[in-house]
XYZ file of C-alpha atoms in Angstrom:
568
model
C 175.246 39.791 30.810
C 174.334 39.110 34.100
C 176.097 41.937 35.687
C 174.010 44.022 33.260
C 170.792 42.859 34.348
C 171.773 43.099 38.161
C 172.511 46.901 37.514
C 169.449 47.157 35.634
C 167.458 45.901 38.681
C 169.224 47.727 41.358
C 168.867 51.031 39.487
C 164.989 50.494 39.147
C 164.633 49.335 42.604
C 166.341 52.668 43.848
C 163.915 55.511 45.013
C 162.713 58.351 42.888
C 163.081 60.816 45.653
C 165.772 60.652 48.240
C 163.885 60.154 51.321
C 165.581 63.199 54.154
C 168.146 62.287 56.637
C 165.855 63.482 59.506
C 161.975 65.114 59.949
C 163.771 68.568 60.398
C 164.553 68.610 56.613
C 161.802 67.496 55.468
C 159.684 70.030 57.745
C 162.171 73.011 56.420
C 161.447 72.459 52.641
C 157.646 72.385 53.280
C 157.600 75.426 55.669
C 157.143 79.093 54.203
C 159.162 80.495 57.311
C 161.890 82.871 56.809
C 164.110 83.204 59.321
C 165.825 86.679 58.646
C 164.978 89.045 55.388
C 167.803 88.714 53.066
C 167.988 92.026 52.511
C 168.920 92.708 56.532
C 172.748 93.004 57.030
C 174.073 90.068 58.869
C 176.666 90.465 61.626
C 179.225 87.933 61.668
C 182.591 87.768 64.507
C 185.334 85.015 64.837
C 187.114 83.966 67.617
C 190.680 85.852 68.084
C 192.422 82.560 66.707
C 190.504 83.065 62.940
C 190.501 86.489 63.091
C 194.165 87.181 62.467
C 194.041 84.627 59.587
C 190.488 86.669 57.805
C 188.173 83.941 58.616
C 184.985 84.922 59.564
C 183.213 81.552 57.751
C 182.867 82.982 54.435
C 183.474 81.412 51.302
C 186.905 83.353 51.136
C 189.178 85.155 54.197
C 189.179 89.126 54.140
C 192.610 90.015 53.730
C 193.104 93.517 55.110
C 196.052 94.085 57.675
C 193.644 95.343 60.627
C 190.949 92.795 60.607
C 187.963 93.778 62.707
C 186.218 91.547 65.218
C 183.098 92.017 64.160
C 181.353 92.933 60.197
C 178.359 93.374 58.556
C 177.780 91.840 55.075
C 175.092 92.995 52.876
C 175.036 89.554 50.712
C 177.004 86.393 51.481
C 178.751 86.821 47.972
C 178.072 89.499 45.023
C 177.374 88.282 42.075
C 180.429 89.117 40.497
C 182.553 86.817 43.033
C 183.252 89.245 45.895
C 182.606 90.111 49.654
C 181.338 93.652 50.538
C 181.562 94.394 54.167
C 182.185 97.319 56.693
C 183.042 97.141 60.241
C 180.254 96.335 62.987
C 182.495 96.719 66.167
C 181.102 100.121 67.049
C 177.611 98.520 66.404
C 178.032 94.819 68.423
C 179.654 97.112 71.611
C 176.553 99.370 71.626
C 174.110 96.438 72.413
C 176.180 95.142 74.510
C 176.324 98.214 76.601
C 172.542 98.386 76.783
C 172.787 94.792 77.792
C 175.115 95.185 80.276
C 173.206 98.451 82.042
C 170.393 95.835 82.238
C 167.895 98.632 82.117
C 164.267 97.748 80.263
C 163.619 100.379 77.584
C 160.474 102.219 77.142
C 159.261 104.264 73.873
C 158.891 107.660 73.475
C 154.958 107.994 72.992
C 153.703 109.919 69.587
C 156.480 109.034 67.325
C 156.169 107.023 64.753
C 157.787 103.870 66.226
C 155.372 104.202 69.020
C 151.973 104.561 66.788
C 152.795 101.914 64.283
C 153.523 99.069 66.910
C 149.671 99.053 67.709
C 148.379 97.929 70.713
C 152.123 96.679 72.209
C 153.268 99.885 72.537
C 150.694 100.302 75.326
C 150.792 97.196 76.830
C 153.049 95.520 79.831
C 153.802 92.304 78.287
C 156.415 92.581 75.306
C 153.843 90.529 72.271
C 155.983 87.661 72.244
C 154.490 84.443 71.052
C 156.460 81.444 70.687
C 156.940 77.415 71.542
C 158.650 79.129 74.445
C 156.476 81.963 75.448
C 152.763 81.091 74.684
C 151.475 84.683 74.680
C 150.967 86.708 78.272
C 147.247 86.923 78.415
C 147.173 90.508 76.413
C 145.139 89.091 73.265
C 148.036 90.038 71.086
C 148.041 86.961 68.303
C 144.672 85.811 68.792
C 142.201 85.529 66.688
C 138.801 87.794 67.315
C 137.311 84.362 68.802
C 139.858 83.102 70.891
C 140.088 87.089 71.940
C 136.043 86.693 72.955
C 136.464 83.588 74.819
C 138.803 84.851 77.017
C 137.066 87.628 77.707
C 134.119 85.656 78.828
C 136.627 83.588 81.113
C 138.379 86.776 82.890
C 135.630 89.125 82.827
C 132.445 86.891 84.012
C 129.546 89.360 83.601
C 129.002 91.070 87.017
C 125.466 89.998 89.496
C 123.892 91.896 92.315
C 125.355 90.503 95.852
C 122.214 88.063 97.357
C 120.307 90.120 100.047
C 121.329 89.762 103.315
C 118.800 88.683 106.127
C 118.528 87.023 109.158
C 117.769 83.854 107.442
C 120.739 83.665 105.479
C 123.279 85.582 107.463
C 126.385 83.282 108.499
C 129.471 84.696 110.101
C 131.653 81.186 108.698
C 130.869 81.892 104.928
C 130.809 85.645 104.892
C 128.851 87.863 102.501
C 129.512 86.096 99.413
C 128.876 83.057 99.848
C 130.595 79.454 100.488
C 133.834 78.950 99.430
C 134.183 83.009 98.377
C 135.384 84.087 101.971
C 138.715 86.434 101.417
C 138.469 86.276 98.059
C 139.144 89.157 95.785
C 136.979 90.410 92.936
C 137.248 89.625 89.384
C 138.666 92.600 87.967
C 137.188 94.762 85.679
C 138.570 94.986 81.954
C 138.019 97.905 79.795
C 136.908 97.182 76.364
C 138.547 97.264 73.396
C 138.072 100.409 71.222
C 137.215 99.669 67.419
C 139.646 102.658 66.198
C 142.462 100.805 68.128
C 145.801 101.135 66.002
C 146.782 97.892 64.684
C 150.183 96.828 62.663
C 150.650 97.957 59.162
C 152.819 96.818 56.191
C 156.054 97.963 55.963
C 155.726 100.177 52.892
C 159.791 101.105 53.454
C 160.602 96.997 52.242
C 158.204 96.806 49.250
C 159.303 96.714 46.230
C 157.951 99.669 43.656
C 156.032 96.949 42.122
C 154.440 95.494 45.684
C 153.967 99.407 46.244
C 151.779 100.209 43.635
C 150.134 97.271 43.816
C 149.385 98.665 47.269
C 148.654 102.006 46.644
C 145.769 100.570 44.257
C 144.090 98.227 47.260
C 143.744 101.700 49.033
C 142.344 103.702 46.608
C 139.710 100.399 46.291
C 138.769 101.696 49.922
C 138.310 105.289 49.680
C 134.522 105.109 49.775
C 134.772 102.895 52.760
C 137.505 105.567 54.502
C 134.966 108.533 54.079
C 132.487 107.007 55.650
C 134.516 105.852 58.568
C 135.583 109.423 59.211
C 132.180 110.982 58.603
C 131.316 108.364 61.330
C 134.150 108.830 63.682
C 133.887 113.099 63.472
C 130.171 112.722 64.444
C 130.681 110.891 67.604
C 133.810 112.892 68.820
C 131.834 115.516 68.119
C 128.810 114.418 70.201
C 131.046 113.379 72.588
C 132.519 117.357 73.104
C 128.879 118.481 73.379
C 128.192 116.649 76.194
C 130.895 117.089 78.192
C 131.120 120.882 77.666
C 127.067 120.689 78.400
C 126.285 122.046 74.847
C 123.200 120.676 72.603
C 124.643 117.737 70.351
C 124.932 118.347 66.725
C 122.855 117.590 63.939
C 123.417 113.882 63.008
C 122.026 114.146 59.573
C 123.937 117.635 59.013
C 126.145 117.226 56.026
C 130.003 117.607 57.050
C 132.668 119.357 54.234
C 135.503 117.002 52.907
C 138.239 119.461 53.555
C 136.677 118.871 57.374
C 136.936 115.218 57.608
C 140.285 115.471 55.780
C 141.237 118.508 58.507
C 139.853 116.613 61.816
C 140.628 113.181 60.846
C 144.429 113.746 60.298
C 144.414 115.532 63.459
C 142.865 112.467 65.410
C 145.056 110.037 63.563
C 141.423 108.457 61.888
C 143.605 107.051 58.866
C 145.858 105.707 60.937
C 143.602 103.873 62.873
C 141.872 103.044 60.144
C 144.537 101.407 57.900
C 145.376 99.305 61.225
C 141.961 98.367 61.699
C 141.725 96.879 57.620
C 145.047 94.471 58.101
C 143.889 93.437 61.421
C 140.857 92.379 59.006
C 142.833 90.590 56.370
C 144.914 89.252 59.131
C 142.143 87.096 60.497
C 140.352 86.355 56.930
C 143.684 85.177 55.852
C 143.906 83.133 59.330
C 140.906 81.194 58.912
C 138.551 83.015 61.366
C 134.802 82.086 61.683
C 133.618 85.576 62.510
C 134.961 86.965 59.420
C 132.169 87.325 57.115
C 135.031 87.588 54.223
C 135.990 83.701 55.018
C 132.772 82.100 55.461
C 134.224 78.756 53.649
C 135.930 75.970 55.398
C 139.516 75.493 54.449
C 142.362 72.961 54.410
C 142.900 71.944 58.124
C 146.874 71.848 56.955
C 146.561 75.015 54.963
C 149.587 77.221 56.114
C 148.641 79.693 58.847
C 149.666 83.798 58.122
C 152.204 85.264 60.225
C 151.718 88.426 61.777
C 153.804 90.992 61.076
C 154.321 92.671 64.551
C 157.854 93.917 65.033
C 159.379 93.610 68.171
C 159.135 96.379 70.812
C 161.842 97.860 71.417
C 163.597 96.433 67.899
C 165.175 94.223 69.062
C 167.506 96.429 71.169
C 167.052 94.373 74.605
C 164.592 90.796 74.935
C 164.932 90.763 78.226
C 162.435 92.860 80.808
C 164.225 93.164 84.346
C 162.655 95.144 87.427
C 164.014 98.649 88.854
C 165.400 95.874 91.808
C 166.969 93.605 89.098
C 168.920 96.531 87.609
C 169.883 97.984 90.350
C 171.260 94.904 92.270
C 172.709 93.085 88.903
C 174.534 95.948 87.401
C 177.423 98.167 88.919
C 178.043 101.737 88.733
C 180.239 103.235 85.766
C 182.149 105.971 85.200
C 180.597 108.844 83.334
C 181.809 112.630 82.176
C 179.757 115.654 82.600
C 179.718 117.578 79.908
C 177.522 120.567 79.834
C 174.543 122.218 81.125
C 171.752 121.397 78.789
C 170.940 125.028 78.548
C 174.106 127.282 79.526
C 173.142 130.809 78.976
C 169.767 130.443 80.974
C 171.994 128.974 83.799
C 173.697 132.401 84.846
C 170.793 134.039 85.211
C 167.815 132.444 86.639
C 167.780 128.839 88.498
C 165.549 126.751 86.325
C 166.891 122.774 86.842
C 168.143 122.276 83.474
C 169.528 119.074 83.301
C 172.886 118.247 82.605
C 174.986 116.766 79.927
C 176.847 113.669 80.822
C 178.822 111.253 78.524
C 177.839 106.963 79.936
C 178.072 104.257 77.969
C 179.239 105.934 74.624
C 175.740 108.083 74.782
C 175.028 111.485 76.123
C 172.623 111.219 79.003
C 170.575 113.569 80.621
C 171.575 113.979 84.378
C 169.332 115.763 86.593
C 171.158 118.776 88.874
C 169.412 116.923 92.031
C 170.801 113.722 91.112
C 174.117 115.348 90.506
C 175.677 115.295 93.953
C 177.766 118.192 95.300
C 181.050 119.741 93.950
C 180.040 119.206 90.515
C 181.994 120.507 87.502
C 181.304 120.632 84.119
C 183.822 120.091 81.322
C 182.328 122.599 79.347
C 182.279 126.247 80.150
C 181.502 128.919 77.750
C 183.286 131.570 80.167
C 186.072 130.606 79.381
C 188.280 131.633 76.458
C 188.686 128.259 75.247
C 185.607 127.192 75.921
C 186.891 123.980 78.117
C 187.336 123.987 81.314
C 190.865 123.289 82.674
C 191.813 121.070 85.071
C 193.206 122.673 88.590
C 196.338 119.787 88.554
C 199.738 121.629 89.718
C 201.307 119.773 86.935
C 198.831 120.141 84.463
C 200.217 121.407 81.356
C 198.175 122.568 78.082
C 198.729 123.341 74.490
C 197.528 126.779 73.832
C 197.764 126.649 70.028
C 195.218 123.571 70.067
C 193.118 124.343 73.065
C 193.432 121.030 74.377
C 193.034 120.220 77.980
C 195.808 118.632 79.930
C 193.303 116.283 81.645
C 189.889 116.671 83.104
C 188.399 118.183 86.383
C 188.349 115.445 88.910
C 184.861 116.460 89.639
C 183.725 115.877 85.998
C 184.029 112.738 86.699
C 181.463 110.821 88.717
C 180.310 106.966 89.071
C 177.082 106.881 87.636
C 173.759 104.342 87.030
C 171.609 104.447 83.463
C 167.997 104.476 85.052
C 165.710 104.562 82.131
C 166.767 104.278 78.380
C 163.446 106.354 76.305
C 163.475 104.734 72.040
C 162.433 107.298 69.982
C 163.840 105.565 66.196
C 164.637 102.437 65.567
C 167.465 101.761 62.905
C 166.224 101.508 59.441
C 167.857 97.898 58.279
C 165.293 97.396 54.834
C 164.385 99.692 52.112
C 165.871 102.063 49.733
C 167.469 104.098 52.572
C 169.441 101.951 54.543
C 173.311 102.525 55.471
C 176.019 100.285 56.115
C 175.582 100.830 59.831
C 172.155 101.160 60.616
C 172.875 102.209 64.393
C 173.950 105.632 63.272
C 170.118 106.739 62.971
C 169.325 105.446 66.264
C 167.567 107.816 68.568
C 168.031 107.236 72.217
C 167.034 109.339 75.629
C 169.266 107.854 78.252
C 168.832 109.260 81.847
C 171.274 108.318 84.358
C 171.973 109.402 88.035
C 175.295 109.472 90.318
C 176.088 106.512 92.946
C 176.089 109.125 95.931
C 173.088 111.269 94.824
C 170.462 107.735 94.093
C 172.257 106.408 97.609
C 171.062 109.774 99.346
C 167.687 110.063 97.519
C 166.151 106.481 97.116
C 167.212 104.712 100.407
C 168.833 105.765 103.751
C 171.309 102.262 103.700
C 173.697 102.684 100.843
C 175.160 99.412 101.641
C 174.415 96.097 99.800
C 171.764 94.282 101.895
C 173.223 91.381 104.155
C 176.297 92.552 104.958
C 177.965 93.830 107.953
C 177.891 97.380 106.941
C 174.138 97.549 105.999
C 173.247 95.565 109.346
C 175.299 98.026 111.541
C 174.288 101.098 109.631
C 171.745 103.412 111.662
C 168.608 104.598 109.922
C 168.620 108.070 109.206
C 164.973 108.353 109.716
C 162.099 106.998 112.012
C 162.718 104.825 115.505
C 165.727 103.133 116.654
C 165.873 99.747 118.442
C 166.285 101.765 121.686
C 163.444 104.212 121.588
C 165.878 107.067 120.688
C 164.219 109.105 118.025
C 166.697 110.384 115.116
C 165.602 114.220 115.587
C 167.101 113.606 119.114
C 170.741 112.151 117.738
C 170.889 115.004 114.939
C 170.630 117.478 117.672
C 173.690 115.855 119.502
C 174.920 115.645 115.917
C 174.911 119.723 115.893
C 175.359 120.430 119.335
C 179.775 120.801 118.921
C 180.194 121.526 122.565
C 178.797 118.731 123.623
C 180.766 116.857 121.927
C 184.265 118.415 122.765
C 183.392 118.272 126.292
C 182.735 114.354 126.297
C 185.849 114.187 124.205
C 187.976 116.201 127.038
C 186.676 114.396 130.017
C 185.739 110.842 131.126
C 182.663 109.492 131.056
C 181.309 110.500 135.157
C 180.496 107.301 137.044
C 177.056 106.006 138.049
C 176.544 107.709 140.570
C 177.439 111.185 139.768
C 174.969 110.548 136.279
C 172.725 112.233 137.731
C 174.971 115.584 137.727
C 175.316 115.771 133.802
C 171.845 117.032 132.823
C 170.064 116.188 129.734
C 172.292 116.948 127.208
C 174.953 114.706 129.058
C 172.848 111.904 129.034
C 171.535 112.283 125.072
C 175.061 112.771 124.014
C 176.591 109.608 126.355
C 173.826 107.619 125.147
C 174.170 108.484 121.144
C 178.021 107.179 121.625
C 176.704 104.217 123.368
C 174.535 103.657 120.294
C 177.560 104.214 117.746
C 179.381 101.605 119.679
C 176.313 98.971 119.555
C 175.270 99.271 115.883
C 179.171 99.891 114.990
C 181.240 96.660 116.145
C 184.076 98.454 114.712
C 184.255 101.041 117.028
C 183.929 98.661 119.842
C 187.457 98.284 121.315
C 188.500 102.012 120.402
C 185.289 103.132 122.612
C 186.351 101.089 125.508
C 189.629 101.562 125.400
C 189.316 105.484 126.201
C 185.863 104.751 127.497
C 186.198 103.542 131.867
C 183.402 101.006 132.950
C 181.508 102.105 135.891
C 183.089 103.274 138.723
C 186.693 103.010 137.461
C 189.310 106.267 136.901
C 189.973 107.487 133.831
C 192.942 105.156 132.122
C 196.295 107.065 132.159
C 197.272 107.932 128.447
C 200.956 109.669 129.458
C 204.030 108.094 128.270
C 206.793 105.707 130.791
C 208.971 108.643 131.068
C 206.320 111.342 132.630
C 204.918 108.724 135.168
C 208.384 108.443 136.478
C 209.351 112.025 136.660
C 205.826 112.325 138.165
C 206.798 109.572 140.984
C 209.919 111.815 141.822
C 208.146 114.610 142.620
C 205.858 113.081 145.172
C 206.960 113.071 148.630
């Protein structure tokens, strides 16, 4: 009986609700923060030791005999108890090419990537806001009050410089003022258009439920839309009167709806209009003062909207490194060139269509002037084949399959990705989406040879603080000596010159005078070679005499004895 009622207590006395192990999980069940879309494949990889054995971390191992390192699963588990997934290695080594060319994308303006982004796709800083990265100082994530406050504070409103007299001139304080000497001007800010595109829903993830209900919010805002563009057409209209000098147009003047519809698509109006209605709801939904449509206070702890800006470049590369970054972080790789972009035109006028090249898995545009010399394509429509051959001796090929032996040595060149253009992202929600979103990708690598960027972008290929790029001589402007380069590339060219310092001695000091002034250029440019080249040091004096010294004897034991004979 007793043990009864001490059971009975201790079951009462236990809590309703399990209190969490830590804050975290208590903070997790009251937040409404996803951290991926379900519907996005997931890309999952083991290490080599689980991979042999199927486990990727699933609920069950994939048993196939060649097990991929990486795959992509649509849903952990289907709902009839198995595991779809496809093969993401082809995916996974694509990023991590772009990664390792450490290049920072750009977009390809006018697409519709580019016009749906909003005011990112414009701007420097990437639209990042996190614990991590609180926002760049573009306005991007602020609300229309915090964006007018710091206005106020970067932009202060401009006042006419103070008169200057001879009462309050002072040469210590300058013009401005105290404490304003060598200082630079605030800088001027443009301000922000009202037709600026903004982000939209993404109608490709609704549901046809969340679509209609959609569809019926805009048709709500028709009215509004018509008189935005009948507003928007009269001032670009205005706008083209002045500046071609003609009278302005009637303002009152009634406009035709096929007009607006005509002019407005043109201009992008709906676009721009559409942004500028979720940047609305965006800040009523956020709590913001100047909204007239949220005019009530509400819960301090009521749960904040999150903005649904996409990432720049899609998450293709989160990093943003300099020209200098890439170029001194990243080495050259081997690349193929293919084709002439434009073949046919090729044989018959010189226009610098760009080549073909194969880096990185991607065909690259290579300019001809950033090709190098002896360049040959892989590619030749000449031919019978269609492919050209390689010039090997020992090359053999298979005529019934038109298959090259190997390729021209001077297909192949070491080559750097300079910029990397995004024109489509991959598609990963919706109706439309594949098992390997990459596939509809669109990319516009450009790339460039090693020896062509190390002839055209700086006159020291070497890396910087090293012994070759110290001893290497400029190929332009003043040396250390006062020798000018136009004076060295003369010597350069001048051949006899330079056979007849290579056949006979350097003269001694006092029979300098005797050589004339090519003599003297041409001894001083090897005089130069031997200073900025330690290398070439002890080779230069050992067939070089010092000053008034013979010529060292280069004839072998043998002669100098038969030559002793012969003297009396």
């Amino acid at each position: 009986m007793a043990t009864k009622i001490a059971t009975k207590k201790a079951v009462e006395a236990m809590p309703k609700v399990i209190p969490p192990s830590s804050p975290f999980a208590s903070l997790l069940r009251q937040s409404k923060f996803a951290a991926f879309d379900p519907t996005i494949r997931q890309t999952y990889g083991a290490p080599a030791s689980h991979i042999h054995r199927g486990n990727y971390g699933l609920k069950r191992n994939i048993n196939v005999r060649k097990k991929p390192e990486y795959i992509t699963l649509k849903n952990y588990e289907e709902h009839a108890q198995y595991i779809e997934w496809s093969g993401a290695q082809g995916q996974v080594s694509f990023v991590k090419r772009v990664e390792e060319a450490n290049v920072q994308p750009s977009l390809v303006a006018n697409t519709p990537w580019y016009t749906g982004l909003g005011p990112v796709a414009v701007s420097s800083a990437s639209g990042i806001d996190s614990e991590f990265c609180p926002g760049e100082g573009t306005g991007i994530g602020m609300s229309r009050k915090e964006r007018n406050k710091a206005a106020a504070l970067e932009s202060p409103s401009p006042s006419a410089p103070p008169t200057l007299t001879l009462d309050n001139f002072s040469v210590k304080l300058g013009h401005r003022g105290r404490g304003e000497y060598g200082s630079r001007p605030s800088a001027q800010y443009a301000e922000s258009k009202d037709g600026d595109a903004f982000t939209q829903p993404n109608i490709l993830a609704m549901s046809p439920r969340v679509f209609n209900r959609y569809l019926e919010k805009l048709r709500e805002l028709r009215p509004e839309f018509v008189a935005y563009l009948e507003k928007q057409i009269r001032l670009r209209r205005a706008q083209n009167a002045r500046r071609e000098g003609l009278p302005e147009p009637d303002p009152n003047a009634p406009i035709d709806i096929a007009e607006l519809a005509a002019e407005g698509v043109n201009a992008n109006l709906h676009m721009m209009f559409l942004g500028k209605n979720s940047e609305a709801q965006f800040h009523a939904s956020a709590g913001d003062e100047s909204s007239p449509s949220n005019s009530t206070s509400t819960h301090p702890n009521a749960p904040q909207p999150i903005r649904q800006q996409p990432h720049k470049y899609a998450g293709l590369m989160y990093s943003a490194p300099t020209l200098l970054e890439s170029r001194y972080t990243s080495r050259p790789e081997p690349g193929i060139i293919l084709q002439s972009s434009n073949p046919a035109s090729d044989r018959y006028t010189n226009l610098d269509n760009p080549y073909v090249a194969a880096f990185a898995g991607m065909t690259a545009q290579l300019r001809k002037s950033q090709a190098g010399p002896s360049v040959a394509v892989v590619y030749d429509p000449t031919s019978e084949t269609g492919i050209q051959l390689s010039d090997k001796p020992n090359a053999v090929s298979d005529e019934n399959l038109h298959v090259p032996p190997s390729r021209s040595a001077a297909s192949e060149k070491l080559m750097r990705m300079t910029t990397l253009e995004l024109e489509a992202p991959p598609q990963v929600v919706g109706r439309h989406t594949s098992d390997k979103p990459l596939l509809a990708t669109h990319v516009r690598p450009h790339v460039v040879v090693e020896s062509a960027v190390d002839q055209n972008w700086r006159e020291n290929p070497h890396a910087p603080g090293t012994m070759e790029y110290n001893g290497m001589m400029p190929r332009s402007g003043k040396f250390a000596t006062g020798v000018r380069s136009s004076t060295l590339s003369m010597m350069n060219n001048n051949a006899r010159m330079r056979g007849r310092l290579g056949a006979n001695p350097i003269p001694t000091k006092g029979s300098l005078n005797n050589l004339g002034k090519g003599g003297k250029e041409a001894m001083t440019f090897d005089l130069l070679q031997t200073l900025v080249n330690p290398q070439n040091s002890a080779s230069f004096f050992k067939t070089r005499p010092v000053w008034g010294q013979q010529k060292p004897s280069t004839s072998s034991p043998k002669a100098e004895e038969e030559k002793g004979e012969k003297e009396p």
